Coordinates of C-alpha atoms (C1' of nucleotides) in Angstrom, one line a residue:
Chain A
X1 CA 103.0 53.9 73.5
X2 CA 103.5 57.5 72.7
X3 CA 103.3 59.4 76.0
X4 CA 103.0 59.8 79.7
X5 CA 100.0 62.0 78.8
X6 CA 97.8 63.3 81.6
X7 CA 94.1 63.1 81.7
X8 CA 93.4 66.4 83.5
X9 CA 92.7 68.5 80.5
X10 CA 92.6 71.5 82.9
X11 CA 92.8 75.0 81.5
X12 CA 94.8 76.8 78.9
X13 CA 94.8 73.5 77.0
X14 CA 97.4 71.2 76.3
X15 CA 99.9 73.6 74.8
X16 CA 100.4 75.1 78.2
X17 CA 101.4 71.6 79.4
X18 CA 104.0 71.2 76.8
X19 CA 105.2 74.7 77.3
X20 CA 105.6 74.2 81.0
X21 CA 107.3 70.9 80.6
X22 CA 109.9 72.2 78.1
X23 CA 110.4 75.3 80.1
X24 CA 111.2 73.4 83.2
X25 CA 113.6 71.1 81.3
X26 CA 115.4 74.1 80.0
X27 CA 115.6 75.9 83.4
X28 CA 116.9 72.8 85.1
X29 CA 119.4 72.4 82.3
X30 CA 118.2 69.0 81.3
X31 CA 118.0 70.5 77.8
X32 CA 121.2 72.4 77.0
X33 CA 121.6 75.4 74.8
X34 CA 121.9 74.3 71.1
X35 CA 119.9 71.1 71.6
X36 CA 117.5 70.4 68.7
X37 CA 113.8 70.5 69.4
X38 CA 112.1 68.4 66.8
X39 CA 108.4 68.9 66.7
X40 CA 107.5 65.3 66.1
X41 CA 109.7 64.1 68.9
X42 CA 108.3 66.5 71.4
X43 CA 104.8 65.7 70.2
X44 CA 105.3 62.0 70.8
X45 CA 106.7 62.5 74.2
X46 CA 103.9 64.7 75.3
X47 CA 101.2 62.8 73.4
X48 CA 100.0 65.8 71.4
X49 CA 100.1 66.9 67.8
X50 CA 102.6 69.1 66.2
X51 CA 100.0 71.9 66.2
X52 CA 100.3 72.0 70.0
X53 CA 104.0 71.7 70.1
X54 CA 104.3 74.5 67.6
X55 CA 102.3 76.8 69.8
X56 CA 104.5 75.9 72.8
X57 CA 107.7 76.5 70.9
X58 CA 106.5 79.9 69.6
X59 CA 105.8 81.0 73.1
X60 CA 109.3 79.9 74.3
X61 CA 110.7 81.7 71.3
X62 CA 108.9 84.9 72.3
X63 CA 110.5 84.6 75.7
X64 CA 113.9 84.1 74.2
X65 CA 114.4 80.5 75.5
X66 CA 114.4 78.9 72.1
X67 CA 115.8 80.0 68.7
X68 CA 113.5 79.4 65.8
X69 CA 115.0 79.4 62.3
X70 CA 112.7 79.3 59.3
X71 CA 112.5 75.8 57.7
X72 CA 115.2 74.6 60.1
X73 CA 113.3 74.2 63.3
X74 CA 113.8 75.1 66.9
X75 CA 116.8 74.8 69.2
X76 CA 117.4 75.8 72.7
X77 CA 118.7 79.4 72.6
X78 CA 122.4 80.2 72.9
X79 CA 122.6 83.7 74.1
X80 CA 125.8 85.4 72.9
X81 CA 128.0 87.0 75.5
X82 CA 126.7 90.4 74.4
X83 CA 123.1 89.3 74.8
X84 CA 124.1 87.9 78.3
X85 CA 125.3 91.3 79.3
X86 CA 122.1 92.9 78.0
X87 CA 120.0 90.4 80.0
X88 CA 121.9 91.0 83.2
X89 CA 121.6 94.7 82.8
X90 CA 117.9 94.5 82.3
X91 CA 117.6 92.2 85.2
X92 CA 119.4 94.5 87.5
X93 CA 117.2 97.4 86.4
X94 CA 114.0 95.4 87.0
X95 CA 115.0 93.8 90.2
X96 CA 115.9 97.2 91.7
X97 CA 112.5 98.4 91.0
X98 CA 111.1 95.2 92.6
X99 CA 113.0 95.8 95.8
X100 CA 112.1 99.5 95.9
X101 CA 108.4 98.5 95.8
X102 CA 108.8 95.7 98.2
X103 CA 110.6 97.7 100.8
X104 CA 107.6 99.9 101.0
X105 CA 104.8 97.3 101.1
X106 CA 106.3 94.0 102.3
X107 CA 104.3 92.2 105.0
X108 CA 105.3 89.8 107.7
X109 CA 103.5 87.1 105.7
X110 CA 105.7 88.0 102.7
X111 CA 108.9 87.7 104.8
X112 CA 107.7 84.4 106.0
X113 CA 107.2 83.0 102.5
X114 CA 110.6 84.2 101.5
X115 CA 112.2 82.5 104.5
X116 CA 110.4 79.3 103.7
X117 CA 111.7 79.5 100.2
X118 CA 115.3 80.0 101.3
X119 CA 114.8 77.0 103.6
X120 CA 113.8 74.9 100.6
X121 CA 116.9 76.2 98.7
X122 CA 119.2 75.1 101.5
X123 CA 117.6 71.7 101.6
X124 CA 117.9 71.2 97.8
X125 CA 121.3 72.8 97.6
X126 CA 123.0 70.2 99.7
X127 CA 122.3 67.5 97.1
X128 CA 123.2 69.6 94.1
X129 CA 120.2 68.5 92.1
X130 CA 118.7 70.4 89.2
X131 CA 116.0 71.6 91.7
X132 CA 118.7 73.9 93.3
X133 CA 119.2 75.8 90.0
X134 CA 115.4 76.2 89.6
X135 CA 114.8 77.2 93.2
X136 CA 117.6 79.9 93.1
X137 CA 115.8 81.5 90.2
X138 CA 112.4 81.1 91.8
X139 CA 113.5 83.1 94.7
X140 CA 113.8 86.2 92.5
X141 CA 110.5 85.4 90.8
X142 CA 108.9 85.1 94.2
X143 CA 110.3 88.6 95.1
X144 CA 108.8 90.0 91.9
X145 CA 105.4 88.5 92.5
X146 CA 105.3 89.8 96.1
X147 CA 106.1 93.2 94.7
X148 CA 102.6 93.2 93.3
X149 CA 103.3 94.5 89.8
X150 CA 102.4 91.9 87.3
X151 CA 104.2 93.5 84.4
X152 CA 107.4 93.7 86.4
X153 CA 107.0 90.2 87.6
X154 CA 106.6 88.8 84.1
X155 CA 109.8 90.5 82.9
X156 CA 111.7 89.3 85.9
X157 CA 110.5 85.8 85.2
X158 CA 111.8 86.1 81.7
X159 CA 115.2 87.5 82.4
X160 CA 115.8 85.0 85.2
X161 CA 114.9 82.1 83.0
X162 CA 117.2 83.3 80.4
X163 CA 120.0 83.5 83.0
X164 CA 119.7 79.7 83.3
X165 CA 120.8 79.5 79.7
X166 CA 123.7 81.9 80.3
X167 CA 124.8 79.9 83.3
X168 CA 124.6 76.7 81.2
X169 CA 126.6 78.2 78.4
X170 CA 129.3 80.1 80.2
X171 CA 129.1 79.1 83.9
X172 CA 131.2 76.7 85.7
X173 CA 129.8 73.2 85.8
X174 CA 128.8 73.0 89.4
X175 CA 128.9 76.6 90.5
X176 CA 126.0 77.1 92.9
X177 CA 124.8 80.0 90.9
X178 CA 123.1 81.9 93.8
X179 CA 124.8 81.7 97.1
X180 CA 122.0 81.4 99.6
X181 CA 123.6 83.8 102.0
X182 CA 123.0 86.6 99.6
X183 CA 119.3 85.7 99.3
X184 CA 119.2 85.8 103.1
X185 CA 120.8 89.3 103.2
X186 CA 118.1 90.6 100.9
X187 CA 115.4 89.2 103.1
X188 CA 117.0 90.8 106.2
X189 CA 117.1 94.1 104.5
X190 CA 113.5 93.8 103.6
X191 CA 112.5 92.9 107.1
X192 CA 113.8 96.3 108.2
X193 CA 112.0 97.9 105.3
X194 CA 115.4 99.3 104.4
X195 CA 115.1 100.0 100.6
X196 CA 118.6 101.2 100.2
X197 CA 120.1 98.3 102.0
X198 CA 117.9 95.8 100.1
X199 CA 118.9 97.3 96.7
X200 CA 122.6 97.3 97.7
X201 CA 122.3 93.6 98.7
X202 CA 120.6 92.8 95.4
X203 CA 123.2 94.8 93.4
X204 CA 125.9 92.9 95.1
X205 CA 124.2 89.6 94.6
X206 CA 123.6 90.1 90.9
X207 CA 127.1 91.4 90.3
X208 CA 128.3 88.2 92.0
X209 CA 126.1 86.0 89.9
X210 CA 127.2 87.8 86.8
X211 CA 130.8 87.3 87.7
X212 CA 130.3 83.6 88.5
X213 CA 128.6 83.2 85.2
X214 CA 130.6 85.3 82.9
X215 CA 134.1 85.7 84.3
X216 CA 134.5 82.0 83.9
X217 CA 133.5 82.2 80.3
X218 CA 137.1 82.3 79.0
X219 CA 138.3 79.3 80.8
X220 CA 135.2 77.4 80.1
X221 CA 135.3 78.2 76.4
X222 CA 138.8 76.9 76.3
X223 CA 137.8 73.8 78.1
X224 CA 135.0 73.3 75.6
X225 CA 137.2 73.7 72.6
X226 CA 139.7 71.3 74.1
X227 CA 137.1 68.7 74.8
X228 CA 135.7 69.1 71.4
X229 CA 139.1 68.6 69.9
X230 CA 139.7 65.6 72.1
X231 CA 136.5 64.2 70.7
X232 CA 137.7 64.7 67.1
X233 CA 141.2 63.5 67.9
X234 CA 140.2 60.1 69.2
Chain B
X1 CA 88.1 87.1 46.5
X2 CA 89.5 86.7 50.0
X3 CA 92.3 89.1 50.5
X4 CA 94.6 91.9 49.4
X5 CA 97.3 89.4 50.0
X6 CA 100.8 90.1 49.0
X7 CA 103.0 87.9 46.8
X8 CA 106.3 88.6 48.5
X9 CA 106.4 85.6 50.7
X10 CA 109.5 87.1 52.3
X11 CA 110.8 85.8 55.7
X12 CA 109.3 84.9 58.9
X13 CA 106.4 83.7 57.0
X14 CA 102.9 84.9 56.8
X15 CA 102.1 84.9 60.4
X16 CA 104.5 87.8 60.8
X17 CA 102.5 89.7 58.3
X18 CA 99.3 89.2 60.1
X19 CA 100.9 89.9 63.4
X20 CA 102.3 93.2 62.1
X21 CA 99.0 94.2 60.5
X22 CA 97.0 93.6 63.6
X23 CA 99.6 95.2 65.8
X24 CA 99.6 98.4 63.8
X25 CA 95.8 98.5 63.7
X26 CA 95.8 98.2 67.5
X27 CA 98.5 100.8 68.1
X28 CA 96.8 103.3 65.7
X29 CA 93.6 102.6 67.6
X30 CA 91.8 101.5 64.5
X31 CA 90.9 98.4 66.6
X32 CA 89.7 99.4 70.0
X33 CA 90.0 97.6 73.3
X34 CA 87.3 95.0 73.6
X35 CA 86.8 94.4 69.9
X36 CA 86.4 90.8 68.9
X37 CA 89.0 89.2 66.8
X38 CA 87.4 86.3 65.0
X39 CA 89.9 84.0 63.5
X40 CA 88.0 83.3 60.3
X41 CA 87.4 87.0 59.7
X42 CA 91.0 87.9 60.1
X43 CA 92.1 85.0 58.0
X44 CA 89.8 86.1 55.2
X45 CA 91.1 89.6 55.3
X46 CA 94.7 88.6 55.2
X47 CA 94.2 85.7 52.9
X48 CA 95.6 83.1 55.2
X49 CA 94.3 80.1 57.2
X50 CA 93.3 80.1 60.8
X51 CA 96.5 78.3 61.6
X52 CA 98.4 81.5 60.8
X53 CA 96.0 83.8 62.4
X54 CA 96.2 81.8 65.6
X55 CA 100.0 82.1 65.7
X56 CA 99.7 85.8 65.3
X57 CA 97.1 86.1 68.0
X58 CA 99.1 84.0 70.4
X59 CA 102.0 86.3 69.9
X60 CA 99.9 89.4 70.5
X61 CA 98.5 87.7 73.6
X62 CA 102.0 87.1 74.9
X63 CA 102.7 90.8 74.5
X64 CA 99.6 91.7 76.4
X65 CA 97.8 93.3 73.4
X66 CA 95.0 90.8 73.2
X67 CA 93.0 88.8 75.6
X68 CA 92.5 85.2 74.9
X69 CA 89.7 83.4 76.6
X70 CA 89.5 79.6 76.2
X71 CA 86.8 78.6 73.8
X72 CA 85.7 82.2 73.5
X73 CA 88.3 83.6 71.3
X74 CA 90.4 86.7 71.2
X75 CA 89.6 90.3 71.9
X76 CA 91.7 93.4 72.1
X77 CA 93.0 93.7 75.6
X78 CA 91.3 96.1 78.0
X79 CA 93.9 96.8 80.7
X80 CA 92.4 97.6 84.1
X81 CA 93.4 100.8 85.8
X82 CA 95.6 98.8 88.2
X83 CA 97.3 97.1 85.2
X84 CA 97.7 100.5 83.7
X85 CA 99.6 101.8 86.7
X86 CA 101.8 98.7 86.6
X87 CA 102.6 99.3 83.0
X88 CA 103.5 102.9 83.5
X89 CA 105.7 102.0 86.5
X90 CA 107.5 99.4 84.5
X91 CA 107.8 101.8 81.6
X92 CA 109.4 104.5 83.8
X93 CA 111.9 102.0 85.2
X94 CA 112.9 100.8 81.8
X95 CA 113.1 104.1 80.1
X96 CA 115.3 105.5 82.8
X97 CA 117.8 102.8 82.1
X98 CA 117.6 103.5 78.5
X99 CA 118.5 107.1 79.0
X100 CA 121.2 106.3 81.4
X101 CA 122.8 104.2 78.8
X102 CA 122.2 106.6 76.0
X103 CA 123.7 109.6 77.8
X104 CA 126.9 107.7 77.9
X105 CA 127.1 106.4 74.4
X106 CA 124.9 108.5 72.1
X107 CA 126.5 109.6 68.9
X108 CA 125.8 112.6 66.7
X109 CA 124.3 110.3 64.2
X110 CA 121.8 109.1 66.8
X111 CA 120.9 112.7 67.7
X112 CA 120.3 113.4 64.1
X113 CA 117.9 110.4 63.8
X114 CA 116.0 111.5 66.8
X115 CA 115.7 115.0 65.4
X116 CA 114.4 113.6 62.2
X117 CA 111.8 111.6 64.0
X118 CA 110.5 114.5 66.0
X119 CA 110.3 116.4 62.7
X120 CA 108.1 113.6 61.4
X121 CA 106.0 113.8 64.5
X122 CA 105.5 117.6 64.0
X123 CA 104.3 117.0 60.4
X124 CA 101.9 114.2 61.3
X125 CA 100.8 115.9 64.5
X126 CA 99.2 118.8 62.8
X127 CA 96.7 116.7 60.9
X128 CA 95.8 114.6 64.0
X129 CA 95.9 111.3 62.1
X130 CA 96.5 107.9 63.6
X131 CA 100.0 108.2 62.5
X132 CA 100.6 110.8 65.2
X133 CA 99.7 108.3 67.9
X134 CA 102.0 105.7 66.4
X135 CA 104.9 108.1 65.9
X136 CA 104.7 109.3 69.5
X137 CA 105.3 105.8 70.7
X138 CA 107.9 105.1 68.1
X139 CA 110.1 107.9 69.5
X140 CA 110.4 106.0 72.7
X141 CA 111.1 102.8 70.8
X142 CA 113.8 104.5 68.8
X143 CA 115.4 105.7 72.0
X144 CA 115.5 102.2 73.3
X145 CA 116.9 100.8 70.1
X146 CA 119.7 103.4 70.0
X147 CA 120.5 102.5 73.6
X148 CA 121.8 99.2 72.1
X149 CA 120.4 96.8 74.6
X150 CA 118.0 94.5 72.7
X151 CA 116.3 93.1 75.8
X152 CA 115.6 96.6 77.1
X153 CA 114.4 97.6 73.7
X154 CA 112.0 94.7 73.4
X155 CA 110.4 95.4 76.8
X156 CA 110.1 99.1 76.0
X157 CA 108.4 98.3 72.8
X158 CA 105.9 96.2 74.6
X159 CA 105.0 98.7 77.4
X160 CA 104.8 101.5 74.9
X161 CA 102.4 99.5 72.7
X162 CA 100.3 98.7 75.7
X163 CA 100.2 102.4 76.6
X164 CA 98.2 102.8 73.3
X165 CA 95.5 100.6 74.8
X166 CA 95.5 102.6 78.0
X167 CA 95.2 105.8 76.1
X168 CA 92.4 104.4 74.0
X169 CA 90.5 103.2 77.1
X170 CA 91.1 106.0 79.6
X171 CA 92.5 108.9 77.6
X172 CA 90.7 111.9 76.3
X173 CA 89.5 111.4 72.8
X174 CA 91.9 113.7 71.0
X175 CA 94.6 114.4 73.5
X176 CA 97.9 114.4 71.7
X177 CA 99.4 111.9 74.1
X178 CA 103.0 113.0 73.8
X179 CA 103.6 116.7 73.6
X180 CA 106.4 117.0 71.1
X181 CA 108.2 119.7 73.2
X182 CA 108.9 117.1 75.8
X183 CA 110.5 114.8 73.3
X184 CA 112.7 117.7 72.1
X185 CA 113.8 118.4 75.7
X186 CA 114.9 114.8 76.0
X187 CA 117.0 115.1 72.9
X188 CA 118.5 118.4 74.1
X189 CA 119.6 116.8 77.3
X190 CA 121.1 113.9 75.4
X191 CA 123.0 116.2 73.1
X192 CA 124.8 117.4 76.2
X193 CA 125.3 113.9 77.4
X194 CA 123.6 115.0 80.6
X195 CA 122.2 111.8 82.0
X196 CA 120.6 113.5 85.0
X197 CA 118.8 116.0 82.9
X198 CA 117.7 113.5 80.4
X199 CA 116.2 111.3 83.0
X200 CA 114.5 114.1 84.7
X201 CA 113.0 115.1 81.3
X202 CA 111.8 111.6 80.7
X203 CA 110.4 111.4 84.2
X204 CA 108.5 114.6 83.7
X205 CA 107.3 113.5 80.3
X206 CA 106.1 110.1 81.4
X207 CA 104.4 111.7 84.4
X208 CA 102.6 114.0 82.1
X209 CA 101.6 111.2 79.8
X210 CA 100.3 109.2 82.7
X211 CA 98.3 112.2 83.9
X212 CA 96.9 112.9 80.5
X213 CA 95.9 109.3 80.2
X214 CA 94.7 108.4 83.7
X215 CA 93.6 111.6 85.3
X216 CA 90.9 111.9 82.8
X217 CA 89.7 108.4 83.6
X218 CA 87.1 109.6 86.1
X219 CA 85.4 112.0 83.8
X220 CA 85.6 109.6 80.9
X221 CA 84.3 106.8 83.0
X222 CA 81.4 108.9 83.9
X223 CA 80.8 109.7 80.3
X224 CA 80.9 106.1 79.5
X225 CA 78.5 105.1 82.2
X226 CA 76.2 107.9 81.2
X227 CA 76.2 106.8 77.5
X228 CA 75.7 103.2 78.6
X229 CA 72.7 104.2 80.7
X230 CA 71.3 106.3 77.9
X231 CA 71.5 103.2 75.8
X232 CA 69.6 101.1 78.2
X233 CA 67.1 103.9 79.0
X234 CA 66.0 104.3 75.4
Chain C
dC1 C1' 55.2 89.9 77.1
dT2 C1' 58.6 87.3 79.2
dT3 C1' 61.0 82.9 79.9
dC4 C1' 63.1 78.8 78.9
dA5 C1' 64.2 74.3 76.3
dG6 C1' 65.7 72.8 72.1
dA7 C1' 67.6 73.4 67.7
dT8 C1' 70.8 75.9 64.8
dT9 C1' 74.7 78.4 63.7
dA10 C1' 79.2 80.4 64.6
dT11 C1' 83.6 79.7 66.3
dC12 C1' 87.2 77.4 68.7
dG13 C1' 90.6 73.3 69.7
dT14 C1' 93.2 69.8 67.7
dA15 C1' 94.7 66.4 64.5
dT16 C1' 95.9 65.3 60.2
dA17 C1' 97.3 65.8 55.2
dC18 C1' 100.2 67.4 51.8
dA19 C1' 103.6 70.4 49.7
dC20 C1' 108.0 72.3 50.2
dT21 C1' 112.7 72.7 52.2
dT22 C1' 116.6 70.9 54.1
dT23 C1' 119.6 67.1 55.3
dC24 C1' 122.0 63.0 54.6
dG25 C1' 123.9 59.2 52.1
dA26 C1' 125.2 56.8 48.2
dA27 C1' 126.6 56.4 43.7
dT28 C1' 129.3 58.4 40.0
dA29 C1' 133.0 61.0 38.0
dC30 C1' 137.4 62.8 38.3
Chain D
dG1 C1' 140.7 59.4 47.8
dT2 C1' 138.0 63.6 47.1
dA3 C1' 134.5 66.1 45.1
dT4 C1' 129.7 66.2 43.0
dT5 C1' 125.3 65.2 42.0
dC6 C1' 121.1 62.9 42.7
dG7 C1' 117.6 60.8 45.4
dA8 C1' 115.5 59.3 49.6
dA9 C1' 114.4 60.5 54.4
dA10 C1' 113.4 63.8 57.8
dG11 C1' 111.3 67.9 59.2
dT12 C1' 109.0 72.2 58.6
dG13 C1' 105.0 75.5 56.8
dT14 C1' 100.3 75.8 55.9
dA15 C1' 95.6 74.4 54.9
dT16 C1' 91.8 71.8 55.9
dA17 C1' 88.7 68.5 58.4
dC18 C1' 86.1 67.4 62.2
dG19 C1' 84.6 67.2 66.9
dA20 C1' 83.5 70.3 70.9
dT21 C1' 82.0 74.4 73.0
dA22 C1' 79.6 78.7 73.1
dA23 C1' 76.3 82.0 71.0
dT24 C1' 72.0 82.8 68.8
dC25 C1' 67.6 81.9 67.3
dT26 C1' 62.9 79.9 67.5
dG27 C1' 58.8 78.6 69.4
dA28 C1' 55.9 77.2 72.8
dA29 C1' 54.4 77.6 77.7
dG30 C1' 53.4 80.4 81.5

DNA sequence: CTTCAGATTATCGTATACACTTTCGAATAC
DNA sequence: GTATTCGAAAGTGTATACGATAATCTGAAG
């Protein structure tokens, strides 16, 4: 018994499967920053050889989701505070552009999809599951995709994913990282094709997310240190 | 005799070496869009196994520099016109942010390095070598690095590299893609810490680059079609 | 002369083998 | 009891092997 492998060999080959699985685990914070990613272990779980796992890890490394130290293996990335600020700054810059585009070209169909997504968020948000974290990020990714610029969309996807790591490291344990109201405000601004308003809403939203994530970093760090000390003092 | 391999095993291992080599060949337009990248051939040239080549190709694929078709192998990417516009839009967005940052924190030392770089460009530009193409791009990458946001810098690096492909595909044969004057203007604006002026200069510069690259696409496309037809009519 | 089936070759996808590096533990010395 | 060294175990880096897929060639039929 080595794996819950799947038969559908599908496209992109098996490394995509491993990549997607790991990625989701990271984004839903099932794997936490600093966790070790041993190639053999992952290979067993997914039913593939290390060759495949290695490709997946390399890809995750390129996206900044895993650290990769020579001869020492892979771990879930632990962005420093300074990296965290860099990521948020880049994210702000990219998402502004997304909204500027969207305000000009958004269709009723797009608005509908966004509303549907927020509805999903509300449903998942109530039961606090890992899905809520993922859906909050996917709202932003959906926006980027609807904007119709593939390059922008890929970068947004990347920074949003990395924000999961930041939240996991510095955020409060159960802070709903994206208040759904703020997502709704963005949709409302888009419905009126009001680019200025939409960008303001996004700015406000991202600043709020940043604050929720990083302002608590001091207290949380202390809590962490304390709990670590507790552990060693027992 | 399989390779001009190097002995210094250094860090990051050999795949970095292959990656860097291929990347430079692409950016200097020694390898042209559409060219086939056979794993064995590359492996022989660099003196490594396919395993290593594969890792390098995967990385280049993630950056959008090579296409990777299942069971058919790798080729230098051929961005479509629509992708080209996407890339330029993302580039504009990112580089504006770079200049906004730089205008606030640029040091005299930074200005000096930028001036040095432009001097290099002038020297290389006169003899029209492949180095001129590379240096023109590296000016933008240097700006991004000096801005001090690693995430932004990586994305700028990526879009600038992909612009080499666009130039190779759609640009005029010997258009010096970045007029050095325009680079100088950006430096001048930065020296005065004038963010508005710097961004305007960059906007103007990138618009000019876009035009030089893409406005000629019609004529070049015709030339291509004609030459293709010639080929089939012989 | 063109076309198409079959064979042949080239190339890719993945697993495995082996050497090398790091890690961990136990035995020894102090 | 602490420090140190040595050796085994775990894990990574890379090459190679082999089956599978695609590209190319060949020859015969139309």
